[in-house]
Each structure stands twice: as C-alpha cells, then as structure tokens.
mmCIF file of C-alpha atoms in Angstrom:
data_model
loop_
_atom_site.group_PDB
_atom_site.id
_atom_site.type_symbol
_atom_site.label_atom_id
_atom_site.label_comp_id
_atom_site.label_asym_id
_atom_site.label_seq_id
_atom_site.Cartn_x
_atom_site.Cartn_y
_atom_site.Cartn_z
ATOM 1 C CA MET A 1 7.874 -53.229 -5.488
ATOM 2 C CA SER A 2 4.257 -54.306 -5.774
ATOM 3 C CA GLU A 3 1.964 -52.474 -3.370
ATOM 4 C CA GLN A 4 0.029 -55.729 -2.999
ATOM 5 C CA THR A 5 2.929 -57.284 -1.095
ATOM 6 C CA LEU A 6 2.444 -54.734 1.701
ATOM 7 C CA PRO A 7 -0.643 -54.368 3.919
ATOM 8 C CA GLU A 8 -3.276 -51.810 3.038
ATOM 9 C CA GLY A 9 -2.258 -48.298 4.102
ATOM 10 C CA ALA A 10 1.484 -48.951 3.885
ATOM 11 C CA SER A 11 3.729 -46.746 1.769
ATOM 12 C CA PRO A 12 6.118 -48.537 -0.637
ATOM 13 C CA ARG A 13 8.303 -45.434 -0.619
ATOM 14 C CA LEU A 14 8.567 -45.390 3.181
ATOM 15 C CA HIS A 15 9.131 -49.137 3.175
ATOM 16 C CA ARG A 16 12.154 -48.662 0.921
ATOM 17 C CA PHE A 17 13.351 -45.912 3.276
ATOM 18 C CA GLY A 18 12.975 -48.269 6.244
ATOM 19 C CA ARG A 19 15.069 -50.902 4.515
ATOM 20 C CA TRP A 20 17.704 -48.247 3.753
ATOM 21 C CA ILE A 21 17.813 -47.297 7.443
ATOM 22 C CA SER A 22 18.350 -50.968 8.296
ATOM 23 C CA ARG A 23 21.199 -51.413 5.843
ATOM 24 C CA ARG A 24 22.941 -48.086 6.437
ATOM 25 C CA ILE A 25 22.153 -47.047 10.009
ATOM 26 C CA VAL A 26 21.064 -50.044 12.121
ATOM 27 C CA ARG A 27 23.992 -52.185 10.935
ATOM 28 C CA LEU A 28 26.563 -49.425 11.468
ATOM 29 C CA PRO A 29 27.660 -50.340 15.043
ATOM 30 C CA PHE A 30 28.069 -54.051 14.189
ATOM 31 C CA ARG A 31 30.187 -56.403 12.130
ATOM 32 C CA VAL A 32 27.511 -58.338 10.268
ATOM 33 C CA ARG A 33 28.199 -61.512 8.310
ATOM 34 C CA VAL A 34 25.386 -62.877 6.160
ATOM 35 C CA HIS A 35 25.661 -66.502 5.062
ATOM 36 C CA ARG A 36 23.814 -68.182 2.161
ATOM 37 C CA ALA A 37 21.651 -65.212 1.213
ATOM 38 C CA GLU A 38 21.281 -66.801 -2.235
ATOM 39 C CA ARG A 39 18.770 -69.185 -0.644
ATOM 40 C CA ILE A 40 16.198 -66.391 -0.239
ATOM 41 C CA PRO A 41 13.393 -66.855 -2.798
ATOM 42 C CA ARG A 42 13.178 -63.698 -4.889
ATOM 43 C CA THR A 43 9.501 -64.151 -5.713
ATOM 44 C CA GLY A 44 6.437 -65.962 -4.426
ATOM 45 C CA PRO A 45 4.854 -66.273 -0.978
ATOM 46 C CA VAL A 46 7.369 -66.871 1.815
ATOM 47 C CA VAL A 47 7.005 -67.149 5.589
ATOM 48 C CA LEU A 48 10.386 -66.255 7.088
ATOM 49 C CA VAL A 49 10.923 -67.818 10.523
ATOM 50 C CA ALA A 50 13.806 -66.733 12.750
ATOM 51 C CA ASN A 51 15.002 -67.259 16.294
ATOM 52 C CA HIS A 52 14.591 -64.243 18.545
ATOM 53 C CA SER A 53 16.961 -62.981 21.223
ATOM 54 C CA SER A 54 17.025 -59.185 20.761
ATOM 55 C CA LEU A 55 14.964 -56.229 19.599
ATOM 56 C CA LEU A 56 17.604 -55.851 16.880
ATOM 57 C CA ASP A 57 16.623 -59.056 15.086
ATOM 58 C CA GLY A 58 13.730 -57.659 13.051
ATOM 59 C CA PRO A 59 15.280 -54.274 12.167
ATOM 60 C CA LEU A 60 18.458 -56.005 10.989
ATOM 61 C CA LEU A 61 16.744 -58.728 8.961
ATOM 62 C CA ILE A 62 14.462 -56.394 7.029
ATOM 63 C CA GLY A 63 17.496 -54.714 5.449
ATOM 64 C CA MET A 64 19.192 -57.992 4.536
ATOM 65 C CA LEU A 65 16.328 -59.200 2.378
ATOM 66 C CA PRO A 66 16.323 -58.447 -1.366
ATOM 67 C CA ARG A 67 12.545 -57.911 -1.380
ATOM 68 C CA PRO A 68 9.854 -56.197 0.716
ATOM 69 C CA ALA A 69 9.230 -57.844 4.079
ATOM 70 C CA VAL A 70 6.310 -57.596 6.495
ATOM 71 C CA PHE A 71 7.056 -58.670 10.076
ATOM 72 C CA LEU A 72 4.645 -59.567 12.848
ATOM 73 C CA ILE A 73 5.665 -57.340 15.775
ATOM 74 C CA LYS A 74 4.309 -57.119 19.311
ATOM 75 C CA GLN A 75 1.566 -54.507 19.575
ATOM 76 C CA GLU A 76 3.380 -52.701 22.403
ATOM 77 C CA MET A 77 5.818 -51.301 19.829
ATOM 78 C CA PHE A 78 3.036 -49.490 17.963
ATOM 79 C CA LYS A 79 2.952 -46.310 20.014
ATOM 80 C CA GLY A 80 3.617 -42.701 19.070
ATOM 81 C CA ALA A 81 5.872 -41.806 16.144
ATOM 82 C CA LEU A 82 7.473 -45.272 16.074
ATOM 83 C CA GLY A 83 4.056 -46.911 15.811
ATOM 84 C CA TRP A 84 3.085 -44.626 12.937
ATOM 85 C CA PHE A 85 6.333 -45.418 11.117
ATOM 86 C CA LEU A 86 5.987 -49.179 11.626
ATOM 87 C CA ARG A 87 2.468 -49.140 10.181
ATOM 88 C CA ARG A 88 3.498 -46.982 7.236
ATOM 89 C CA ILE A 89 6.355 -49.310 6.293
ATOM 90 C CA GLY A 90 3.925 -52.223 6.390
ATOM 91 C CA GLN A 91 4.632 -53.964 9.678
ATOM 92 C CA ILE A 92 1.797 -55.741 11.520
ATOM 93 C CA GLY A 93 1.055 -55.445 15.239
ATOM 94 C CA VAL A 94 0.157 -58.614 17.172
ATOM 95 C CA ARG A 95 -1.303 -58.785 20.672
ATOM 96 C CA ARG A 96 0.422 -61.625 22.445
ATOM 97 C CA GLY A 97 -1.787 -64.024 24.375
ATOM 98 C CA GLU A 98 -4.983 -62.827 22.681
ATOM 99 C CA ALA A 99 -7.100 -64.796 20.214
ATOM 100 C CA ASP A 100 -7.103 -62.124 17.496
ATOM 101 C CA ARG A 101 -6.938 -63.428 13.947
ATOM 102 C CA THR A 102 -7.065 -59.998 12.307
ATOM 103 C CA PRO A 103 -3.236 -59.639 12.074
ATOM 104 C CA LEU A 104 -2.924 -63.198 10.744
ATOM 105 C CA LEU A 105 -5.569 -62.607 8.086
ATOM 106 C CA THR A 106 -3.760 -59.414 7.054
ATOM 107 C CA ALA A 107 -0.555 -61.450 6.746
ATOM 108 C CA VAL A 108 -2.345 -64.114 4.698
ATOM 109 C CA ARG A 109 -3.487 -61.452 2.221
ATOM 110 C CA VAL A 110 0.125 -60.308 1.857
ATOM 111 C CA LEU A 111 1.276 -63.884 1.267
ATOM 112 C CA LYS A 112 -1.441 -64.659 -1.259
ATOM 113 C CA ALA A 113 -0.330 -61.570 -3.183
ATOM 114 C CA GLY A 114 3.150 -63.127 -3.365
ATOM 115 C CA GLY A 115 4.717 -61.313 -0.420
ATOM 116 C CA LEU A 116 7.118 -62.232 2.361
ATOM 117 C CA VAL A 117 6.021 -62.278 6.022
ATOM 118 C CA GLY A 118 8.511 -62.594 8.883
ATOM 119 C CA VAL A 119 7.607 -64.386 12.124
ATOM 120 C CA PHE A 120 9.512 -65.136 15.322
ATOM 121 C CA PRO A 121 7.921 -68.485 16.309
ATOM 122 C CA GLU A 122 9.138 -68.276 19.908
ATOM 123 C CA GLY A 123 6.707 -65.384 20.364
ATOM 124 C CA THR A 124 9.052 -63.419 22.594
ATOM 125 C CA ARG A 125 12.747 -62.728 23.091
ATOM 126 C CA GLY A 126 14.811 -65.343 24.885
ATOM 127 C CA SER A 127 18.041 -67.260 24.450
ATOM 128 C CA GLY A 128 17.306 -67.702 20.745
ATOM 129 C CA ASP A 129 17.522 -71.497 20.930
ATOM 130 C CA VAL A 130 13.842 -72.078 19.963
ATOM 131 C CA GLU A 131 13.003 -74.419 22.820
ATOM 132 C CA SER A 132 9.324 -73.911 21.961
ATOM 133 C CA ALA A 133 7.335 -72.481 19.062
ATOM 134 C CA GLN A 134 3.875 -71.036 18.648
ATOM 135 C CA HIS A 135 1.561 -72.056 15.821
ATOM 136 C CA GLY A 136 1.340 -68.728 13.942
ATOM 137 C CA ALA A 137 4.084 -69.328 11.366
ATOM 138 C CA ALA A 138 2.862 -72.813 10.474
ATOM 139 C CA TRP A 139 -0.739 -71.600 10.281
ATOM 140 C CA LEU A 140 0.237 -68.808 7.895
ATOM 141 C CA ALA A 141 2.201 -71.140 5.629
ATOM 142 C CA ARG A 142 -0.599 -73.702 5.511
ATOM 143 C CA ALA A 143 -3.301 -71.072 4.951
ATOM 144 C CA SER A 144 -1.447 -69.409 2.084
ATOM 145 C CA GLY A 145 0.563 -72.218 0.535
ATOM 146 C CA ALA A 146 3.775 -70.298 1.227
ATOM 147 C CA GLN A 147 7.250 -71.748 1.506
ATOM 148 C CA VAL A 148 8.955 -71.478 4.896
ATOM 149 C CA LEU A 149 12.398 -69.862 4.994
ATOM 150 C CA PRO A 150 14.307 -70.586 8.235
ATOM 151 C CA VAL A 151 16.846 -68.003 9.405
ATOM 152 C CA ALA A 152 19.301 -68.306 12.301
ATOM 153 C CA VAL A 153 20.699 -65.208 14.024
ATOM 154 C CA ARG A 154 23.525 -65.080 16.548
ATOM 155 C CA GLY A 155 25.259 -62.120 18.197
ATOM 156 C CA THR A 156 22.422 -59.644 18.656
ATOM 157 C CA ARG A 157 22.043 -60.547 22.323
ATOM 158 C CA ARG A 158 24.623 -59.200 24.747
ATOM 159 C CA PRO A 159 26.107 -62.068 26.831
ATOM 160 C CA GLU A 160 25.101 -62.084 30.497
ATOM 161 C CA GLY A 161 27.462 -60.115 32.684
ATOM 162 C CA ARG A 162 29.103 -58.342 29.757
ATOM 163 C CA GLY A 163 29.150 -54.591 29.282
ATOM 164 C CA ARG A 164 28.950 -52.758 25.989
ATOM 165 C CA ARG A 165 30.823 -54.472 23.178
ATOM 166 C CA LEU A 166 32.960 -52.699 20.579
ATOM 167 C CA LEU A 167 31.673 -53.520 17.087
ATOM 168 C CA PRO A 168 30.086 -56.835 18.137
ATOM 169 C CA ARG A 169 29.853 -59.473 15.445
ATOM 170 C CA ILE A 170 26.458 -60.684 14.253
ATOM 171 C CA ASP A 171 26.058 -63.772 12.076
ATOM 172 C CA VAL A 172 22.954 -64.565 10.041
ATOM 173 C CA LEU A 173 22.478 -67.878 8.215
ATOM 174 C CA PHE A 174 19.636 -68.456 5.753
ATOM 175 C CA GLY A 175 18.414 -72.021 5.393
ATOM 176 C CA GLU A 176 16.859 -73.826 2.454
ATOM 177 C CA PRO A 177 13.168 -72.982 1.868
ATOM 178 C CA ILE A 178 10.907 -75.865 2.856
ATOM 179 C CA ALA A 179 7.313 -76.945 2.330
ATOM 180 C CA LEU A 180 5.511 -77.964 5.510
ATOM 181 C CA PRO A 181 4.056 -81.470 5.869
ATOM 182 C CA ALA A 182 0.418 -81.834 4.870
ATOM 183 C CA GLY A 183 -2.146 -82.552 7.559
ATOM 184 C CA LYS A 184 -5.579 -81.461 8.631
ATOM 185 C CA GLY A 185 -6.923 -79.851 11.761
ATOM 186 C CA ARG A 186 -5.173 -79.255 15.047
ATOM 187 C CA THR A 187 -2.993 -82.348 14.756
ATOM 188 C CA GLY A 188 -1.664 -81.252 11.373
ATOM 189 C CA LEU A 189 -0.914 -77.786 12.733
ATOM 190 C CA VAL A 190 1.000 -79.223 15.685
ATOM 191 C CA VAL A 191 3.074 -81.429 13.371
ATOM 192 C CA ALA A 192 3.794 -78.500 11.038
ATOM 193 C CA THR A 193 4.802 -76.282 13.975
ATOM 194 C CA GLU A 194 7.238 -78.895 15.224
ATOM 195 C CA ALA A 195 8.682 -79.147 11.703
ATOM 196 C CA VAL A 196 9.303 -75.375 11.761
ATOM 197 C CA ARG A 197 10.932 -75.587 15.189
ATOM 198 C CA THR A 198 13.133 -78.539 14.172
ATOM 199 C CA GLU A 199 14.360 -76.752 11.041
ATOM 200 C CA LEU A 200 15.288 -73.696 13.087
ATOM 201 C CA VAL A 201 17.065 -75.706 15.796
ATOM 202 C CA GLU A 202 19.133 -77.552 13.194
ATOM 203 C CA LEU A 203 19.986 -74.309 11.376
ATOM 204 C CA ILE A 204 21.042 -72.631 14.636
ATOM 205 C CA ALA A 205 23.349 -75.579 15.373
ATOM 206 C CA GLU A 206 24.825 -75.218 11.865
ATOM 207 C CA LEU A 207 25.405 -71.509 12.442
ATOM 208 C CA ASP A 208 27.007 -72.125 15.830
ATOM 209 C CA ARG A 209 29.482 -74.522 14.168
ATOM 210 C CA LEU A 210 30.150 -71.975 11.427
ATOM 211 C CA VAL A 211 30.793 -69.199 13.970
ATOM 212 C CA ALA A 212 33.119 -71.465 15.961
ATOM 213 C CA ASP A 213 35.080 -72.346 12.807
ATOM 214 C CA HIS A 214 35.464 -68.657 11.914
ATOM 215 C CA ARG A 215 36.590 -67.895 15.462
ATOM 216 C CA ASP A 216 39.220 -70.654 15.282
ATOM 217 C CA ASP A 217 40.418 -69.321 11.918
ATOM 218 C CA ASP A 218 40.717 -65.806 13.394
ATOM 219 C CA VAL A 219 42.760 -67.127 16.338
ATOM 220 C CA ARG A 220 45.083 -69.086 14.018
ATOM 221 C CA GLY A 221 45.460 -66.016 11.814
ATOM 222 C CA LYS A 222 46.527 -63.863 14.768
ATOM 223 C CA ARG A 223 49.088 -66.467 15.837
ATOM 224 C CA ALA A 224 50.584 -66.801 12.355
#
C-alpha cells in the first residue's frame, strides 16, 4: 500500500486493520453477495459513488475493495475514539451544508496520487434510490481526472415496520468504470453530476432485477 493514497497523518497499518474488521467482523451478521467485483480498477485514481441507505454502507464497502479506500464521511462521526480511528485509517470528515473545500482538496490529493475515494452523492441516508445527487463526486472526478466507479447496495436498510432480521442478505453490484462528460464551469458540473446520478439509478435497477431473479431461484429450489 502506498502511503500517498491515504491522507496525511493516516496509518497504512491501521487502514489494513480497518479493512480486516470490515471483512471479518462487520460482515459477520449478514449474508453478503458481491457481484462483478472484477470491474474494480486495481490501480489509478477512482471516485467510487454508491447509493446510501444505512450507516453500514461505508464500513461494508471498505472491506470489499481490493485496494485502500478513503471515504468522505459526515463530520458528526468524528468524535471521541471513533473519530480518532476514522482519521487514522484515512477517512475524511465533511461538514454537510457548509462551503468548506478543505476535505475536497484533501481527497483530490489522494486521487492525484492514484488513490480511491468513496462518495455517497445523495449526501445523506435515505431510500437509496438516488433521487438527487450533490456535486462533490463529479467535482472530484473532474478536478483529478479520475474514473467514476458506480456501486449499488441493497439490503443494508431494515424495511419499515420490520423488526430485527436473522442473517439479512446484502447485495452489492459494481458497475463499469466511466469517464464523465467534458464541460466547463457550473453547467459542465451539473451535467457531470446528472451523469453520475443516472449511472447509479440504472445500476440500482440492474441490481434489483438480479436480487429478484435470485429470490425466484431460491423459491423454486425450495419447492423442488
């Protein structure tokens, strides 16, 4: 692991430990199916964009990736021992609703060093359907020349009205890396952001079909 692909002050050793926790501990209570992981670029600058419906999304994804990953995380998480650990494994705190470019510039430095930065374009947890997207992911990709890797996640959010689930299933589908359309100024950024959102929406629809097909296969298998 190159130290340059993590922000200044992060520990590569602790980052590896954090990824181990994700793979061995965070995933333990779930049945996780990862689809098309071979699409993840092994080298070069990448902005990973994913839908967001649960606090589990980031901790799960970081362990699925075959390379170091730096995620933009809401600043409220950076308190106490957890905050110290997040900083030391290279995660970046972002203050929502504030015009602070410092976290974005830190992320750009990571990308220009060939790193991977994860962003949830919705900006906050919701249904995970990406009905809207903020400009941060597109801005990072355009500023660094990075590819954009869309990722769809289903199953981390507990359905409304449901209690605790026994070994709930989580599906993750990686899309094909894309280059954002060229364009200058605010207009170009808006177009690029909509391209990111469209890619995610289409990938989520693909994953939903895949999950439905697996569910039908499971039902037919039980009847056989």
